[in-house]
Amino acid sequence: MSSREYPLPTYTLATREELLGLDLRSLALFRVGLALIIIVDLIERFGDLKAHYTDFGVLPRAVLIEKFLNSSVWSLHLFSGNILFQGILFVVAFICALALLVGYRTRLFTILSWVLLASLHSRNQMILNAGDAELRLLLFWAIFLPLGAYYSVDSALNSESKLLPKSIISGGTIALTLQICFVYWFTAMLKSDPIWWEEGSAVYYALNIDQLATPLSSFMLQFPKLLVFANFATLWIELLAPFLLFVPIKNSFFRCLTVFIFIGLHIGFRLGLVLGLFPYA
């Protein structure tokens, strides 16, 4: 009886471009996501325009400049405390975000959107959270990326017959990838309290914070063992999942897996806690 020999499976290692580059189509979706977040954020903030951004609200410019503003911080919104002036800046930011959404003069409107967003945040830092900082950073790195290469007005108006590559590697792609990884790595490292690593009770305590609680929070509190699991799952996902982006074998599969893992994590954040922009950024 003859024995059969089965060849061992072979795997091709990912190239440098695959490990450190980004798909141009994914960057187009990234552009749309950024623009939508900015638009929704502007609409929400517009409801408190007078209270948060004028001299007739909780933080007049004189008080901000005298007691809180760092000398290195700048803001176009400080030129006037008039509600009309602030409203005009909001409208301009909204128009820039719409242009970014459809990919018209993409790099220009990415820069303008970042300038206006940074200016808005500097006007009243008392109402910001980590999600706002992350949005600014993502938008900053977006300036150095070809966000309009696909699915955009720019690409539709491009008369060149040269075919675009599907992916690109540059300092911008590396910086954006590492920026996303750093968010999770440093978040996990900062969770050094025993309630995270020993007791596993951090999620339980978080869901008990009334100002952050959602309707689902009180329901989840009925399942303490599930909350302990969620506690440690969050830690290990934040600590280890970013490394999946750099797996040299079947890199595309592991990148997609990482995306879905983090989407699930952020859906959990949004359902359980009111965290502003953080679950979306």
mmCIF file of C-alpha atoms in Angstrom:
data_model
loop_
_atom_site.group_PDB
_atom_site.id
_atom_site.type_symbol
_atom_site.label_atom_id
_atom_site.label_comp_id
_atom_site.label_asym_id
_atom_site.label_seq_id
_atom_site.Cartn_x
_atom_site.Cartn_y
_atom_site.Cartn_z
ATOM 1 C CA MET A 1 0.000 0.000 0.000
ATOM 2 C CA SER A 2 1.613 3.199 -1.123
ATOM 3 C CA SER A 3 1.707 6.113 1.227
ATOM 4 C CA ARG A 4 0.611 9.495 0.071
ATOM 5 C CA GLU A 5 2.573 12.578 0.799
ATOM 6 C CA TYR A 6 0.595 15.721 1.447
ATOM 7 C CA PRO A 7 2.479 18.963 0.936
ATOM 8 C CA LEU A 8 2.566 21.302 3.872
ATOM 9 C CA PRO A 9 0.608 24.516 3.370
ATOM 10 C CA THR A 10 2.737 27.459 2.378
ATOM 11 C CA TYR A 11 2.069 31.050 3.293
ATOM 12 C CA THR A 12 3.320 34.185 1.645
ATOM 13 C CA LEU A 13 4.651 36.788 4.029
ATOM 14 C CA ALA A 14 3.093 40.209 3.760
ATOM 15 C CA THR A 15 5.153 42.898 2.084
ATOM 16 C CA ARG A 16 6.152 46.134 3.751
ATOM 17 C CA GLU A 17 3.406 47.906 1.809
ATOM 18 C CA GLU A 18 0.798 45.469 3.107
ATOM 19 C CA LEU A 19 1.954 45.770 6.715
ATOM 20 C CA LEU A 20 2.404 49.537 6.865
ATOM 21 C CA GLY A 21 0.294 50.786 3.970
ATOM 22 C CA LEU A 22 -3.426 51.467 3.691
ATOM 23 C CA ASP A 23 -6.000 50.638 1.043
ATOM 24 C CA LEU A 24 -7.071 53.762 -0.854
ATOM 25 C CA ARG A 25 -10.689 52.598 -0.817
ATOM 26 C CA SER A 26 -10.513 52.256 2.958
ATOM 27 C CA LEU A 27 -9.121 55.776 3.146
ATOM 28 C CA ALA A 28 -12.143 56.984 1.183
ATOM 29 C CA LEU A 29 -14.449 55.388 3.758
ATOM 30 C CA PHE A 30 -12.285 56.915 6.474
ATOM 31 C CA ARG A 31 -12.831 60.327 4.853
ATOM 32 C CA VAL A 32 -16.591 59.855 4.803
ATOM 33 C CA GLY A 33 -16.600 58.720 8.428
ATOM 34 C CA LEU A 34 -14.537 61.697 9.566
ATOM 35 C CA ALA A 35 -16.769 64.140 7.717
ATOM 36 C CA LEU A 36 -19.967 62.629 9.120
ATOM 37 C CA ILE A 37 -18.624 62.772 12.675
ATOM 38 C CA ILE A 38 -17.687 66.438 12.226
ATOM 39 C CA ILE A 39 -21.102 67.272 10.764
ATOM 40 C CA VAL A 40 -23.026 65.536 13.553
ATOM 41 C CA ASP A 41 -20.760 67.092 16.178
ATOM 42 C CA LEU A 42 -21.302 70.590 14.755
ATOM 43 C CA ILE A 43 -25.068 70.113 14.727
ATOM 44 C CA GLU A 44 -25.049 68.991 18.363
ATOM 45 C CA ARG A 45 -22.790 71.848 19.480
ATOM 46 C CA PHE A 46 -24.836 74.421 17.570
ATOM 47 C CA GLY A 47 -27.697 73.908 20.005
ATOM 48 C CA ASP A 48 -25.506 75.366 22.785
ATOM 49 C CA LEU A 49 -23.832 78.011 20.639
ATOM 50 C CA LYS A 50 -24.630 80.938 22.930
ATOM 51 C CA ALA A 51 -23.964 79.077 26.171
ATOM 52 C CA HIS A 52 -20.611 77.565 25.196
ATOM 53 C CA TYR A 53 -18.994 79.858 22.627
ATOM 54 C CA THR A 54 -20.070 83.477 23.173
ATOM 55 C CA ASP A 55 -19.350 86.171 25.740
ATOM 56 C CA PHE A 56 -22.893 85.712 27.039
ATOM 57 C CA GLY A 57 -22.337 82.091 28.029
ATOM 58 C CA VAL A 58 -20.543 80.133 30.731
ATOM 59 C CA LEU A 59 -17.034 81.061 29.562
ATOM 60 C CA PRO A 60 -16.632 84.616 28.224
ATOM 61 C CA ARG A 61 -13.424 85.302 26.316
ATOM 62 C CA ALA A 62 -12.074 87.628 29.016
ATOM 63 C CA VAL A 63 -12.350 84.912 31.665
ATOM 64 C CA LEU A 64 -10.889 82.278 29.352
ATOM 65 C CA ILE A 65 -7.879 84.408 28.394
ATOM 66 C CA GLU A 66 -7.204 85.631 31.928
ATOM 67 C CA LYS A 67 -7.560 82.398 33.879
ATOM 68 C CA PHE A 68 -7.494 79.340 31.646
ATOM 69 C CA LEU A 69 -5.936 79.894 28.239
ATOM 70 C CA ASN A 70 -2.390 78.715 27.639
ATOM 71 C CA SER A 71 -0.276 81.220 25.729
ATOM 72 C CA SER A 72 0.488 78.602 23.060
ATOM 73 C CA VAL A 73 -3.197 77.922 22.338
ATOM 74 C CA TRP A 74 -4.852 79.724 19.433
ATOM 75 C CA SER A 75 -8.465 79.990 18.309
ATOM 76 C CA LEU A 76 -10.225 81.826 15.509
ATOM 77 C CA HIS A 77 -13.305 81.711 17.713
ATOM 78 C CA LEU A 78 -11.641 84.175 20.095
ATOM 79 C CA PHE A 79 -11.776 87.030 17.585
ATOM 80 C CA SER A 80 -15.319 87.828 18.667
ATOM 81 C CA GLY A 81 -17.758 86.763 21.348
ATOM 82 C CA ASN A 82 -20.735 87.734 19.212
ATOM 83 C CA ILE A 83 -23.235 84.963 18.501
ATOM 84 C CA LEU A 84 -23.439 85.916 14.816
ATOM 85 C CA PHE A 85 -19.661 85.607 14.392
ATOM 86 C CA GLN A 86 -19.661 82.215 16.087
ATOM 87 C CA GLY A 87 -22.570 81.103 13.934
ATOM 88 C CA ILE A 88 -20.706 82.079 10.767
ATOM 89 C CA LEU A 89 -17.704 79.990 11.841
ATOM 90 C CA PHE A 90 -20.009 77.040 12.468
ATOM 91 C CA VAL A 91 -21.535 77.405 9.003
ATOM 92 C CA VAL A 92 -18.088 77.622 7.378
ATOM 93 C CA ALA A 93 -16.970 74.508 9.273
ATOM 94 C CA PHE A 94 -20.151 72.727 8.163
ATOM 95 C CA ILE A 95 -19.505 73.612 4.510
ATOM 96 C CA CYS A 96 -15.900 72.413 4.773
ATOM 97 C CA ALA A 97 -17.085 69.127 6.276
ATOM 98 C CA LEU A 98 -19.596 68.676 3.444
ATOM 99 C CA ALA A 99 -16.824 69.235 0.891
ATOM 100 C CA LEU A 100 -14.703 66.675 2.732
ATOM 101 C CA LEU A 101 -17.624 64.250 2.746
ATOM 102 C CA VAL A 102 -17.987 64.271 -1.043
ATOM 103 C CA GLY A 103 -14.248 64.568 -1.644
ATOM 104 C CA TYR A 104 -14.141 67.955 -3.351
ATOM 105 C CA ARG A 105 -10.724 69.660 -3.171
ATOM 106 C CA THR A 106 -10.131 67.057 -0.518
ATOM 107 C CA ARG A 107 -6.759 68.078 0.876
ATOM 108 C CA LEU A 108 -7.700 71.755 1.066
ATOM 109 C CA PHE A 109 -10.927 71.084 2.932
ATOM 110 C CA THR A 110 -9.233 68.534 5.181
ATOM 111 C CA ILE A 111 -6.808 71.251 6.259
ATOM 112 C CA LEU A 112 -9.586 73.809 6.720
ATOM 113 C CA SER A 113 -11.698 71.319 8.671
ATOM 114 C CA TRP A 114 -8.784 70.580 10.984
ATOM 115 C CA VAL A 115 -8.051 74.286 11.538
ATOM 116 C CA LEU A 116 -11.680 75.056 12.358
ATOM 117 C CA LEU A 117 -12.039 71.988 14.573
ATOM 118 C CA ALA A 118 -8.886 72.802 16.551
ATOM 119 C CA SER A 119 -10.066 76.401 16.857
ATOM 120 C CA LEU A 120 -13.490 75.330 18.107
ATOM 121 C CA HIS A 121 -11.990 72.997 20.696
ATOM 122 C CA SER A 122 -9.609 75.675 21.952
ATOM 123 C CA ARG A 123 -12.495 78.088 22.507
ATOM 124 C CA ASN A 124 -13.978 75.974 25.288
ATOM 125 C CA GLN A 125 -11.892 73.037 26.479
ATOM 126 C CA MET A 126 -14.122 72.506 29.515
ATOM 127 C CA ILE A 127 -16.661 70.569 27.442
ATOM 128 C CA LEU A 128 -14.197 68.285 25.643
ATOM 129 C CA ASN A 129 -13.239 64.677 26.255
ATOM 130 C CA ALA A 130 -10.746 62.164 24.880
ATOM 131 C CA GLY A 131 -12.902 61.562 21.812
ATOM 132 C CA ASP A 132 -12.482 65.185 20.756
ATOM 133 C CA ALA A 133 -8.704 64.930 21.065
ATOM 134 C CA GLU A 134 -8.686 61.723 19.036
ATOM 135 C CA LEU A 135 -10.819 63.308 16.315
ATOM 136 C CA ARG A 136 -8.361 66.206 16.027
ATOM 137 C CA LEU A 137 -5.438 63.809 15.714
ATOM 138 C CA LEU A 138 -7.134 61.628 13.106
ATOM 139 C CA LEU A 139 -8.068 64.690 11.075
ATOM 140 C CA PHE A 140 -4.508 66.004 11.351
ATOM 141 C CA TRP A 141 -2.976 62.801 9.969
ATOM 142 C CA ALA A 142 -5.659 62.769 7.282
ATOM 143 C CA ILE A 143 -4.067 65.910 5.846
ATOM 144 C CA PHE A 144 -1.125 63.787 4.691
ATOM 145 C CA LEU A 145 -3.228 61.057 3.080
ATOM 146 C CA PRO A 146 -4.865 60.817 -0.381
ATOM 147 C CA LEU A 147 -8.408 60.673 0.971
ATOM 148 C CA GLY A 148 -9.885 61.769 -2.343
ATOM 149 C CA ALA A 149 -8.300 59.092 -4.523
ATOM 150 C CA TYR A 150 -11.471 56.972 -4.586
ATOM 151 C CA TYR A 151 -15.222 57.592 -4.278
ATOM 152 C CA SER A 152 -14.903 61.364 -4.514
ATOM 153 C CA VAL A 153 -15.636 64.349 -6.703
ATOM 154 C CA ASP A 154 -11.883 64.765 -7.124
ATOM 155 C CA SER A 155 -11.516 61.271 -8.578
ATOM 156 C CA ALA A 156 -14.518 61.807 -10.873
ATOM 157 C CA LEU A 157 -13.009 65.032 -12.205
ATOM 158 C CA ASN A 158 -9.567 63.497 -12.648
ATOM 159 C CA SER A 159 -8.969 63.254 -16.398
ATOM 160 C CA GLU A 160 -5.706 61.321 -16.140
ATOM 161 C CA SER A 161 -5.830 57.846 -17.650
ATOM 162 C CA LYS A 162 -3.246 56.487 -15.215
ATOM 163 C CA LEU A 163 -4.686 53.754 -13.026
ATOM 164 C CA LEU A 164 -4.448 54.371 -9.306
ATOM 165 C CA PRO A 165 -2.937 51.735 -7.029
ATOM 166 C CA LYS A 166 -5.235 50.052 -4.544
ATOM 167 C CA SER A 167 -2.965 50.817 -1.610
ATOM 168 C CA ILE A 168 -0.308 53.300 -0.579
ATOM 169 C CA ILE A 169 2.489 53.430 1.967
ATOM 170 C CA SER A 170 3.822 56.719 3.300
ATOM 171 C CA GLY A 171 4.697 58.497 6.494
ATOM 172 C CA GLY A 172 1.025 59.421 6.748
ATOM 173 C CA THR A 173 -0.204 55.826 6.584
ATOM 174 C CA ILE A 174 2.332 54.720 9.192
ATOM 175 C CA ALA A 175 1.463 57.638 11.481
ATOM 176 C CA LEU A 176 -2.280 57.024 11.221
ATOM 177 C CA THR A 177 -1.911 53.304 11.901
ATOM 178 C CA LEU A 178 0.314 53.897 14.918
ATOM 179 C CA GLN A 179 -2.001 56.644 16.180
ATOM 180 C CA ILE A 180 -4.885 54.189 16.278
ATOM 181 C CA CYS A 181 -2.724 51.552 17.972
ATOM 182 C CA PHE A 182 -1.445 54.023 20.566
ATOM 183 C CA VAL A 183 -4.992 54.906 21.608
ATOM 184 C CA TYR A 184 -5.641 51.324 22.676
ATOM 185 C CA TRP A 185 -2.179 50.463 23.975
ATOM 186 C CA PHE A 186 -1.888 53.493 26.229
ATOM 187 C CA THR A 187 -5.502 53.191 27.338
ATOM 188 C CA ALA A 188 -4.783 49.648 28.503
ATOM 189 C CA MET A 189 -1.533 50.702 30.180
ATOM 190 C CA LEU A 190 -3.280 53.499 32.075
ATOM 191 C CA LYS A 191 -5.752 51.017 33.538
ATOM 192 C CA SER A 192 -3.339 50.069 36.296
ATOM 193 C CA ASP A 193 -5.780 50.154 39.207
ATOM 194 C CA PRO A 194 -6.514 46.810 40.922
ATOM 195 C CA ILE A 195 -10.195 47.120 39.968
ATOM 196 C CA TRP A 196 -9.093 46.375 36.397
ATOM 197 C CA TRP A 197 -6.434 43.697 36.735
ATOM 198 C CA GLU A 198 -7.309 42.027 40.047
ATOM 199 C CA GLU A 199 -10.946 42.598 40.992
ATOM 200 C CA GLY A 200 -12.374 42.890 37.483
ATOM 201 C CA SER A 201 -14.962 45.342 38.786
ATOM 202 C CA ALA A 202 -14.130 48.457 36.737
ATOM 203 C CA VAL A 203 -16.975 47.988 34.250
ATOM 204 C CA TYR A 204 -19.404 47.520 37.145
ATOM 205 C CA TYR A 205 -18.315 50.816 38.707
ATOM 206 C CA ALA A 206 -18.422 52.612 35.346
ATOM 207 C CA LEU A 207 -22.009 51.528 34.702
ATOM 208 C CA ASN A 208 -22.965 52.891 38.123
ATOM 209 C CA ILE A 209 -21.951 56.459 37.210
ATOM 210 C CA ASP A 210 -25.327 58.113 36.741
ATOM 211 C CA GLN A 211 -24.193 60.876 34.370
ATOM 212 C CA LEU A 212 -22.616 58.296 32.038
ATOM 213 C CA ALA A 213 -25.265 55.595 32.303
ATOM 214 C CA THR A 214 -27.556 54.566 29.451
ATOM 215 C CA PRO A 215 -30.845 52.616 29.646
ATOM 216 C CA LEU A 216 -28.841 49.439 29.042
ATOM 217 C CA SER A 217 -26.516 50.114 31.976
ATOM 218 C CA SER A 218 -29.028 49.280 34.709
ATOM 219 C CA PHE A 219 -30.001 46.103 32.866
ATOM 220 C CA MET A 220 -26.375 44.981 32.557
ATOM 221 C CA LEU A 221 -25.813 45.485 36.286
ATOM 222 C CA GLN A 222 -27.994 42.435 36.876
ATOM 223 C CA PHE A 223 -25.258 40.210 35.417
ATOM 224 C CA PRO A 224 -22.106 40.698 37.539
ATOM 225 C CA LYS A 225 -20.240 37.737 36.027
ATOM 226 C CA LEU A 226 -20.803 39.102 32.544
ATOM 227 C CA LEU A 227 -19.418 42.463 33.684
ATOM 228 C CA VAL A 228 -16.272 40.771 34.998
ATOM 229 C CA PHE A 229 -15.857 39.104 31.600
ATOM 230 C CA ALA A 230 -16.393 42.457 29.857
ATOM 231 C CA ASN A 231 -13.782 44.012 32.149
ATOM 232 C CA PHE A 232 -11.003 41.586 31.217
ATOM 233 C CA ALA A 233 -12.110 41.305 27.580
ATOM 234 C CA THR A 234 -11.772 45.082 27.222
ATOM 235 C CA LEU A 235 -8.290 45.015 28.724
ATOM 236 C CA TRP A 236 -6.958 42.244 26.520
ATOM 237 C CA ILE A 237 -8.588 43.588 23.365
ATOM 238 C CA GLU A 238 -7.042 47.015 23.911
ATOM 239 C CA LEU A 239 -3.667 45.515 24.724
ATOM 240 C CA LEU A 240 -3.367 42.775 22.100
ATOM 241 C CA ALA A 241 -5.764 43.423 19.208
ATOM 242 C CA PRO A 242 -3.674 46.234 17.636
ATOM 243 C CA PHE A 243 -0.838 43.745 17.109
ATOM 244 C CA LEU A 244 -3.091 41.812 14.724
ATOM 245 C CA LEU A 245 -2.652 44.642 12.223
ATOM 246 C CA PHE A 246 0.969 43.593 11.814
ATOM 247 C CA VAL A 247 0.589 39.812 11.499
ATOM 248 C CA PRO A 248 2.784 38.979 8.468
ATOM 249 C CA ILE A 249 0.706 35.970 7.348
ATOM 250 C CA LYS A 250 -2.782 36.483 5.895
ATOM 251 C CA ASN A 251 -2.487 40.131 6.824
ATOM 252 C CA SER A 252 -5.692 41.163 5.032
ATOM 253 C CA PHE A 253 -7.710 38.659 7.053
ATOM 254 C CA PHE A 254 -6.233 39.784 10.365
ATOM 255 C CA ARG A 255 -6.723 43.453 9.515
ATOM 256 C CA CYS A 256 -10.400 42.859 8.778
ATOM 257 C CA LEU A 257 -10.690 40.831 11.971
ATOM 258 C CA THR A 258 -9.146 43.691 13.955
ATOM 259 C CA VAL A 259 -11.585 46.180 12.460
ATOM 260 C CA PHE A 260 -14.581 44.049 13.429
ATOM 261 C CA ILE A 261 -13.189 43.476 16.931
ATOM 262 C CA PHE A 262 -12.857 47.206 17.530
ATOM 263 C CA ILE A 263 -16.251 47.948 15.988
ATOM 264 C CA GLY A 264 -17.753 45.492 18.468
ATOM 265 C CA LEU A 265 -15.807 47.060 21.331
ATOM 266 C CA HIS A 266 -16.989 50.555 20.460
ATOM 267 C CA ILE A 267 -20.582 49.423 20.032
ATOM 268 C CA GLY A 268 -20.311 48.109 23.578
ATOM 269 C CA PHE A 269 -18.938 51.457 24.761
ATOM 270 C CA ARG A 270 -21.794 53.330 23.102
ATOM 271 C CA LEU A 271 -24.550 51.048 24.371
ATOM 272 C CA GLY A 272 -23.294 51.040 27.942
ATOM 273 C CA LEU A 273 -21.984 54.560 28.492
ATOM 274 C CA VAL A 274 -22.503 58.128 27.321
ATOM 275 C CA LEU A 275 -18.990 59.048 26.166
ATOM 276 C CA GLY A 276 -19.531 61.809 23.637
ATOM 277 C CA LEU A 277 -17.497 61.371 20.468
ATOM 278 C CA PHE A 278 -15.192 58.696 21.858
ATOM 279 C CA PRO A 279 -17.064 55.596 20.592
ATOM 280 C CA TYR A 280 -17.132 57.072 17.081
ATOM 281 C CA ALA A 281 -13.622 58.531 16.777
#
